[in-house]
Coordinates of C-alpha atoms in Angstrom, one line a residue:
M1 CA 6.3 7.3 -2.8
I2 CA 4.9 5.5 0.0
A3 CA 5.0 2.0 -2.0
L4 CA 8.8 3.3 -2.7
G5 CA 9.4 4.0 1.0
F6 CA 8.2 0.4 2.3
L7 CA 9.9 -1.3 -0.9
V8 CA 13.2 0.3 0.7
L9 CA 12.6 -0.9 4.1
L10 CA 11.6 -4.4 2.7
V11 CA 14.1 -5.2 0.4
S12 CA 17.0 -3.5 1.4
P13 CA 18.1 -5.6 4.8
I14 CA 18.0 -9.1 2.5
L15 CA 21.4 -9.2 1.3
P16 CA 23.4 -7.1 3.6
Y17 CA 22.4 -9.7 6.5
E18 CA 25.1 -12.4 5.4
K19 CA 28.2 -9.6 5.3
Q20 CA 26.9 -8.5 8.7
R21 CA 27.1 -11.8 10.1
D22 CA 30.3 -12.8 8.2
M23 CA 28.7 -15.7 6.5
E24 CA 30.2 -14.6 2.8
M25 CA 33.1 -17.2 3.1
L26 CA 31.0 -20.4 4.3
L27 CA 28.4 -19.4 1.7
R28 CA 31.0 -19.7 -0.9
A29 CA 32.7 -22.9 0.6
S30 CA 29.3 -24.6 1.0
Y31 CA 28.3 -27.2 -2.0
Q32 CA 25.9 -24.9 -4.1
G33 CA 27.3 -21.8 -3.1
R34 CA 25.7 -18.4 -3.0
E35 CA 23.3 -18.9 -6.2
V36 CA 20.6 -20.8 -4.5
L37 CA 20.5 -18.4 -1.6
L38 CA 20.8 -15.8 -3.9
K39 CA 17.5 -16.9 -6.0
R40 CA 15.8 -17.3 -2.8
K41 CA 16.6 -13.9 -1.7
I42 CA 15.4 -12.4 -5.0
F43 CA 12.2 -14.7 -5.0
T44 CA 11.1 -13.4 -1.5
A45 CA 12.0 -10.0 -2.3
A46 CA 9.5 -10.3 -5.5
L47 CA 7.0 -11.8 -3.4
A48 CA 7.2 -8.9 -0.5
T49 CA 7.1 -6.7 -3.6
L50 CA 4.1 -8.2 -5.2
L51 CA 2.4 -8.1 -1.5
L52 CA 3.3 -4.4 -1.2
F53 CA 1.8 -4.0 -4.5
I54 CA -1.6 -5.6 -3.9
L55 CA -1.7 -3.7 -0.5
V56 CA -0.7 -0.1 -1.6
Y57 CA -2.4 -0.1 -5.4
G58 CA -5.2 -2.8 -4.4
Y59 CA -6.4 -0.1 -1.9
E60 CA -6.1 2.6 -4.6
L61 CA -8.0 0.5 -7.2
Y62 CA -10.8 -0.3 -4.6
R63 CA -11.2 3.4 -3.8
I64 CA -11.5 4.4 -7.3
I65 CA -14.4 1.7 -7.9
S66 CA -16.0 2.3 -4.8
H67 CA -16.2 6.1 -5.3
R68 CA -17.5 5.6 -8.9
G69 CA -19.9 2.7 -8.1
A70 CA -20.0 -0.5 -9.6
F71 CA -18.2 -1.8 -12.7
S72 CA -20.8 0.0 -14.9
F73 CA -18.5 2.5 -15.8
I74 CA -15.3 0.5 -16.7
M75 CA -16.6 -0.5 -19.9
A76 CA -16.7 2.9 -21.3
P77 CA -14.0 4.4 -23.6
V78 CA -11.3 6.0 -21.7
Q79 CA -11.4 9.2 -24.0
N80 CA -14.6 10.0 -21.6
L81 CA -12.4 10.5 -19.0
T82 CA -11.3 14.4 -18.6
L83 CA -7.7 13.8 -18.2
L84 CA -7.3 11.2 -20.7
A85 CA -9.4 12.9 -23.6
D86 CA -6.4 13.0 -25.8
F87 CA -5.5 9.3 -25.2
P88 CA -4.2 8.4 -28.6
W89 CA -5.5 4.7 -28.7
K90 CA -9.2 3.5 -28.4
A91 CA -9.5 1.4 -25.4
T92 CA -11.7 0.8 -22.5
I93 CA -11.4 2.3 -19.1
L94 CA -10.9 -1.4 -17.9
Q95 CA -7.9 -2.0 -20.4
Y96 CA -6.3 1.6 -19.6
L97 CA -6.3 0.5 -15.8
I98 CA -5.0 -3.3 -16.3
I99 CA -2.1 -1.8 -18.5
F100 CA -1.7 1.0 -16.0
Y101 CA -1.3 -1.2 -13.3
I102 CA 0.8 -3.8 -14.9
T103 CA 3.3 -1.0 -15.6
R104 CA 3.3 0.4 -12.2
F105 CA 4.1 -3.1 -11.2
L106 CA 7.0 -3.6 -13.3
L107 CA 8.2 -0.5 -12.4
L108 CA 8.2 -1.2 -8.5
F109 CA 9.7 -4.6 -9.4
S110 CA 12.9 -3.1 -11.4
V111 CA 13.0 -0.6 -8.3
M112 CA 13.2 -3.7 -6.1
L113 CA 15.9 -5.3 -8.1
F114 CA 17.9 -1.7 -8.3
V115 CA 17.7 -1.6 -4.3
M116 CA 18.7 -5.0 -3.9
A117 CA 22.2 -4.2 -6.5
L118 CA 22.5 -1.2 -4.0
S119 CA 22.5 -3.4 -1.0
L120 CA 25.4 -5.1 -2.5
F121 CA 27.7 -2.2 -1.8
T122 CA 26.9 -1.9 1.8
R123 CA 27.7 -4.4 4.8
K124 CA 25.4 -3.1 7.4
T125 CA 21.4 -3.2 7.1
E126 CA 21.1 0.4 8.3
Q127 CA 23.9 1.8 5.7
S128 CA 21.7 -0.4 2.7
I129 CA 18.5 1.4 4.2
A130 CA 20.4 4.8 4.0
L131 CA 22.1 4.6 0.8
A132 CA 18.7 3.3 -0.9
S133 CA 16.8 6.0 0.6
A134 CA 19.4 8.5 -0.4
V135 CA 19.1 7.2 -4.0
I136 CA 15.6 6.5 -4.2
L137 CA 13.8 8.4 -1.9
L138 CA 15.5 11.5 -1.7
P139 CA 14.8 12.9 -5.5
S140 CA 11.0 11.9 -4.9
A141 CA 10.9 14.1 -1.9
L142 CA 12.6 16.8 -3.4
S143 CA 10.4 16.9 -6.3
L144 CA 7.1 16.6 -4.4
M145 CA 8.6 19.8 -2.5
A146 CA 8.7 21.5 -5.9
V147 CA 12.4 21.9 -5.4
D148 CA 13.3 22.5 -9.2
K149 CA 17.3 23.0 -9.6
L150 CA 19.8 24.0 -6.8
K151 CA 21.6 27.3 -8.2

């Protein structure tokens, strides 16, 4: 939830800025058009997502390792953990953590692309942040507050 909140704040303002400053016509009339700028904005957003991932989940991984000591436990089977006793594949804790964090990064990256797609529909930065927050953060916050269904 923390990573999603910061992702919305980091990525939402990237695309609406050119609309807010009425630069669309100038960008369309330029030699390379909007294509190069859009690729650079996506690259910048991807770098911001990677940095956010390293800060949030790197700290989480550091806490896991510092709590359990050095890497002495990392090569043990993942089934030794109480939560993962029924894990279907034979894997070490290290392999499980690698798969887990790669999956988290890919999900965060796809959310970044979704936030950028949402921000195409807005003209102002504030609207973009509000729209992305309503679509991404609000359902997560409601599920954390245990709001199952509105009857």
